[in-house]
mmCIF file of C-alpha atoms in Angstrom:
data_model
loop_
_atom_site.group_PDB
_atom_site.id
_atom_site.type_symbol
_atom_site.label_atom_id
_atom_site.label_comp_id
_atom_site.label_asym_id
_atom_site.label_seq_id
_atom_site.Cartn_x
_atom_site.Cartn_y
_atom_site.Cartn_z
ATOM 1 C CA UNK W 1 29.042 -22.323 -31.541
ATOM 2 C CA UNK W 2 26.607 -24.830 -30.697
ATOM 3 C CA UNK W 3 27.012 -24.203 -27.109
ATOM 4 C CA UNK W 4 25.808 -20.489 -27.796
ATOM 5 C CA UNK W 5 22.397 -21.302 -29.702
ATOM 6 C CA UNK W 6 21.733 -24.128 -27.301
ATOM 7 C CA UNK W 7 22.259 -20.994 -24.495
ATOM 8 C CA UNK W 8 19.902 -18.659 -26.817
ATOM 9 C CA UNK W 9 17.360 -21.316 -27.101
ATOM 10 C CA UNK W 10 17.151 -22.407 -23.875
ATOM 11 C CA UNK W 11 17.362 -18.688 -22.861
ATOM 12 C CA UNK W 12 13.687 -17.818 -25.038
ATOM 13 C CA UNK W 13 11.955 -20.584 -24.136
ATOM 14 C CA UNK W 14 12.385 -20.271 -20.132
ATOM 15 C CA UNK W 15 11.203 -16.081 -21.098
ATOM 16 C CA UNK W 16 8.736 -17.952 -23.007
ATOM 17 C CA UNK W 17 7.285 -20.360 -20.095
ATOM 18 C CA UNK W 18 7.464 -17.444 -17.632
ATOM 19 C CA UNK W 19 5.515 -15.521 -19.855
ATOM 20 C CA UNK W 20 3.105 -17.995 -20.297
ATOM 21 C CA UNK W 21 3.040 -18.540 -16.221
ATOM 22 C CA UNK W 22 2.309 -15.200 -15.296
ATOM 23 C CA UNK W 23 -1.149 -15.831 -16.095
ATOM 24 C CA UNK W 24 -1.849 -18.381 -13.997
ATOM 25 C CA UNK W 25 -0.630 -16.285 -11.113
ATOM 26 C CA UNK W 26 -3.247 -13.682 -9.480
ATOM 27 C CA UNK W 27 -4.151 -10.710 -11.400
ATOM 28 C CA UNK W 28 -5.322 -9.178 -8.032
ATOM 29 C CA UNK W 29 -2.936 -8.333 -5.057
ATOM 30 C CA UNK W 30 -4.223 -7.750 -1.021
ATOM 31 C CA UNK W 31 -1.990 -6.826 1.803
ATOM 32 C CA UNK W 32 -3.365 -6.512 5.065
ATOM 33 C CA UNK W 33 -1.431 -6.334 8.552
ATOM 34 C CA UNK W 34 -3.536 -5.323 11.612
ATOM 35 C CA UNK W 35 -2.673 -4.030 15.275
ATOM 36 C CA UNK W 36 -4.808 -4.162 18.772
ATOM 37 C CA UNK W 37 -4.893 -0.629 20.515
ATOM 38 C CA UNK W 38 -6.195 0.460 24.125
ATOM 39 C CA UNK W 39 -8.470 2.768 23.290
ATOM 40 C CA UNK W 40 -11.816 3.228 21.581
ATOM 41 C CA UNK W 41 -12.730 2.863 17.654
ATOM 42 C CA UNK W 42 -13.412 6.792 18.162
ATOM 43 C CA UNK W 43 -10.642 7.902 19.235
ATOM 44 C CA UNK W 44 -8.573 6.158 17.201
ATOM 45 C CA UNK W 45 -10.638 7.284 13.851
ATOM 46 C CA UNK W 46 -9.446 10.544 13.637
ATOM 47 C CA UNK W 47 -6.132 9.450 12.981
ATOM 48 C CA UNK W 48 -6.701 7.423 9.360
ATOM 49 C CA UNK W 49 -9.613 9.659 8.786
ATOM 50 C CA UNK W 50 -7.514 12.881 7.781
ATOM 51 C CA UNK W 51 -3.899 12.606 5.861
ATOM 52 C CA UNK W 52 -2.794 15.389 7.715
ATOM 53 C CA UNK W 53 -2.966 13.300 10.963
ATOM 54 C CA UNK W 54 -1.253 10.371 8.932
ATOM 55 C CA UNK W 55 1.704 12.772 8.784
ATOM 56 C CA UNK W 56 2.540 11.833 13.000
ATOM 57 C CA UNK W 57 2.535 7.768 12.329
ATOM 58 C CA UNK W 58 3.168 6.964 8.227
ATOM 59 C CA UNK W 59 6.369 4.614 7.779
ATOM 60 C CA UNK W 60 7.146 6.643 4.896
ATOM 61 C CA UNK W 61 7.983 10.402 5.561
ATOM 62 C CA UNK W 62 10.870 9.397 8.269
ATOM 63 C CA UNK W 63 12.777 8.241 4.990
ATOM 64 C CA UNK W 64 12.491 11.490 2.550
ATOM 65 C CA UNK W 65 12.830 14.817 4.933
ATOM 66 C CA UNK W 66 12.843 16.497 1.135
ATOM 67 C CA UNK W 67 9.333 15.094 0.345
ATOM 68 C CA UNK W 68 6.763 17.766 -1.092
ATOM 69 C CA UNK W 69 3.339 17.313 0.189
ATOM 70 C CA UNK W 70 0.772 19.353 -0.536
ATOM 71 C CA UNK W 71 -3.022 18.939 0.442
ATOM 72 C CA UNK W 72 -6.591 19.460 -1.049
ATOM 73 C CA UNK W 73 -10.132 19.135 0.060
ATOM 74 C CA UNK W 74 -11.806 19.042 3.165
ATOM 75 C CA UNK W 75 -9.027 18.536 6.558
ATOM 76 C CA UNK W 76 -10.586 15.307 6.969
ATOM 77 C CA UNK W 77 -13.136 12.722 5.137
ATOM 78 C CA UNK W 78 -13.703 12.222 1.817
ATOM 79 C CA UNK W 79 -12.249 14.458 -0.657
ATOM 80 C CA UNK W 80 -8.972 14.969 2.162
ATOM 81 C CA UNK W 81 -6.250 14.913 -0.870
ATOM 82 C CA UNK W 82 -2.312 14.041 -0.294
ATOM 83 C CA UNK W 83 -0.307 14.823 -3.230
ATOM 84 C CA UNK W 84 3.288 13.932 -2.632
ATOM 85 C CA UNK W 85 6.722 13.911 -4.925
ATOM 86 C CA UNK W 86 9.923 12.359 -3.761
ATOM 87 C CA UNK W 87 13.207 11.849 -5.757
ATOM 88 C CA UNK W 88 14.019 8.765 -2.863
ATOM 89 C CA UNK W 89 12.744 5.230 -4.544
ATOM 90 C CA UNK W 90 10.965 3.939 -1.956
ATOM 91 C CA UNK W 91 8.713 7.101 -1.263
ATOM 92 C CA UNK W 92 8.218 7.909 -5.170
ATOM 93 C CA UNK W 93 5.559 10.824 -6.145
ATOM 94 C CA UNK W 94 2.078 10.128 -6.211
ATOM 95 C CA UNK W 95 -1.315 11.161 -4.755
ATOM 96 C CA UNK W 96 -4.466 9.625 -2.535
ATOM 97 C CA UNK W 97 -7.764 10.699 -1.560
ATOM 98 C CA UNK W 98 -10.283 9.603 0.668
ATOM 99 C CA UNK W 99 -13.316 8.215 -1.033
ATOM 100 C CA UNK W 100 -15.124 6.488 2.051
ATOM 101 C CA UNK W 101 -15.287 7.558 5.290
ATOM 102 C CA UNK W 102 -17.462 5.757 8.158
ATOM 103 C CA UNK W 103 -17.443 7.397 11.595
ATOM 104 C CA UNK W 104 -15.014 5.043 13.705
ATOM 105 C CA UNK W 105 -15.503 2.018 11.670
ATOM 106 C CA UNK W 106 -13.678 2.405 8.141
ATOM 107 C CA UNK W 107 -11.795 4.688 5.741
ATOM 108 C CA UNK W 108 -11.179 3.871 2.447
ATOM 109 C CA UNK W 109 -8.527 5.541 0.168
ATOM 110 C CA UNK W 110 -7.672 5.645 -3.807
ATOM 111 C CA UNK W 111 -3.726 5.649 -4.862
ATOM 112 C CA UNK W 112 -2.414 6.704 -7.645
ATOM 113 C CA UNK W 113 1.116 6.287 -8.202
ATOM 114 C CA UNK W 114 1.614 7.504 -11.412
ATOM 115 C CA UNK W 115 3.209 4.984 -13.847
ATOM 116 C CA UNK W 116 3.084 2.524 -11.006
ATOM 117 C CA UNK W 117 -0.029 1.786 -10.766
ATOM 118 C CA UNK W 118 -3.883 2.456 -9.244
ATOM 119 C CA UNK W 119 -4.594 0.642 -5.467
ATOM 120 C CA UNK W 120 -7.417 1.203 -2.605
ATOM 121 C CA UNK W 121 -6.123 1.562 1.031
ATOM 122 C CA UNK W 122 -8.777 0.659 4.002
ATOM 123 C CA UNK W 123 -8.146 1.058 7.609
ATOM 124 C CA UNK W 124 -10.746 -0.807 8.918
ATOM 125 C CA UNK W 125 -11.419 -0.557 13.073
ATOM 126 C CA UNK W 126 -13.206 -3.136 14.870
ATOM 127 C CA UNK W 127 -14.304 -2.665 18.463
ATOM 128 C CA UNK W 128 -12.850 -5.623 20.532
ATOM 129 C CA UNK W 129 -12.934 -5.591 24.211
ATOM 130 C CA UNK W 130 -9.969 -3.474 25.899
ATOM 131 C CA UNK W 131 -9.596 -1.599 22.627
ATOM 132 C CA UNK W 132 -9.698 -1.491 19.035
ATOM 133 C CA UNK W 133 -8.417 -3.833 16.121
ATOM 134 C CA UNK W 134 -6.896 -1.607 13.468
ATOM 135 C CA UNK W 135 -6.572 -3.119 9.888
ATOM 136 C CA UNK W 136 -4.700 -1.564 7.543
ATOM 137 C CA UNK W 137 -5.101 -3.104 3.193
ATOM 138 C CA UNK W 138 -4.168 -2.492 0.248
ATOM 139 C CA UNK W 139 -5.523 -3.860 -2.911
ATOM 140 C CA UNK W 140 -4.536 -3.641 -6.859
ATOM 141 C CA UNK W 141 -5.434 -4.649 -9.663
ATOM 142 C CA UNK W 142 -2.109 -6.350 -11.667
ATOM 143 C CA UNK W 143 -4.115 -6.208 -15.424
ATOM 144 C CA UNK W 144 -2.869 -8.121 -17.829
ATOM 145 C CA UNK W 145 0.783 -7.241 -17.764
ATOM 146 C CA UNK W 146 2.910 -10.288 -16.943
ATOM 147 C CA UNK W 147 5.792 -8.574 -15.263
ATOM 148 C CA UNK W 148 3.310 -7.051 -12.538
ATOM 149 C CA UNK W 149 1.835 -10.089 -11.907
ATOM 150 C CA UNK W 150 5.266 -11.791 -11.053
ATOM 151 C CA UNK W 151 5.815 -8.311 -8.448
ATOM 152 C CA UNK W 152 2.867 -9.124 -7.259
ATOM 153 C CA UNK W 153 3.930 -11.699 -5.465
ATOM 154 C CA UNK W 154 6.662 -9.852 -3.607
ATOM 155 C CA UNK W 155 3.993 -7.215 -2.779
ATOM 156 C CA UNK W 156 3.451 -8.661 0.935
ATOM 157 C CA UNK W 157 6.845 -8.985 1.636
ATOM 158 C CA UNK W 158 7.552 -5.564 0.261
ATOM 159 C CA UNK W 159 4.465 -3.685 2.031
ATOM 160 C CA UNK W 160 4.002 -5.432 4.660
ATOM 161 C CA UNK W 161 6.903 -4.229 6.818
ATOM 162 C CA UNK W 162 5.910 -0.864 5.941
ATOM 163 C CA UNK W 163 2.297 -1.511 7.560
ATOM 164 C CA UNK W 164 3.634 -3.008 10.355
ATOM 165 C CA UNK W 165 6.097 -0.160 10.950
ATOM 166 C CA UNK W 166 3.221 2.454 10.767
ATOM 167 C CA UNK W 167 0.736 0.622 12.663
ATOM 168 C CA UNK W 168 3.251 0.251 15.336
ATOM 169 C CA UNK W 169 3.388 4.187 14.693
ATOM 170 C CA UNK W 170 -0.457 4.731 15.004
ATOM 171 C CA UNK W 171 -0.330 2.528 18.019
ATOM 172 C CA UNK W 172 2.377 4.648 20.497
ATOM 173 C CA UNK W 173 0.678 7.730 19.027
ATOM 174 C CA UNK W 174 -2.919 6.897 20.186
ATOM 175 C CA UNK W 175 -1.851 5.230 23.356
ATOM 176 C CA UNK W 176 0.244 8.166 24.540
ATOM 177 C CA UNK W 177 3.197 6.777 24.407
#
């Protein structure tokens, strides 16, 4: 019997020190991967600039052919809206708009993913010689809550495949291949 409230003890006080923990982790969260392509900032633009063109290179659609998707706003530029429900766990429902858009230099997107959580997406494209250097972010915001802030840092490893995968995407796409 002693065995068991030694277990029990033990048992709250490590939920107790992780608790406490969590808040000395980051309450903020920033994946970034990036990509060099052959061609110019301009005419690679037009393909993070409208979520219709992100249709041809995201990571994500490949894995739910039942995803719903339906669109709002403008084709391209701020106010282009992606709303988006999936039953498959690694697609989930959600929506994102543009809310910056910079002729062949930067777009910059709000997420929502419902009870997930808020982020901002950026494709950034700097002009290097032979080509452009696509970055592709996200940032959130983990609050307060000590359980996201322990996700958070499995974020990269969790994301970051996925950005790689779709910049690889975006890269055969704009290079023709």
């Amino acid at each position: 019997m002693k065995f068991i409230f030694s277990a029990i003890k033990g048992f709250v006080l490590l939920t107790l020190a992780m608790f406490a923990l969590a808040f000395f982790l980051p309450d903020e969260v920033t994946v970034s991967r990036s990509t060099v392509v052959s061609i110019e900032p301009e005419e690679v633009f037009p393909y993070v600039n409208s979520m219709q063109s992100g249709e041809a290179w995201s990571p994500w659609l490949a894995r739910d052919p039942d995803i719903q998707m339906t669109y709002e706003g403008p084709v391209e530029g701020v106010g282009n809206t992606l709303r988006w429900t999936s039953d498959h766990p690694d697609v989930g429902s959600g929506m994102q708009v543009i809310t910056e858009s910079i002729p062949s230099e930067r777009v910059v997107m709000g997420l929502d993913f419902g009870g997930q959580g808020l982020a901002t997406a950026t494709f950034d494209l700097e002009p290097i010689d032979g080509g452009t250097e696509v970055t592709w972010s996200l940032n959130t915001e983990l609050g307060y809550n000590p359980v996201a802030r322990w996700m958070g840092l499995m974020f990269d490893g969790w994301i970051g495949p996925d950005f790689e995968a779709g910049l690889a995407n975006l890269k055969t796409l704009v290079e023709g291949g």
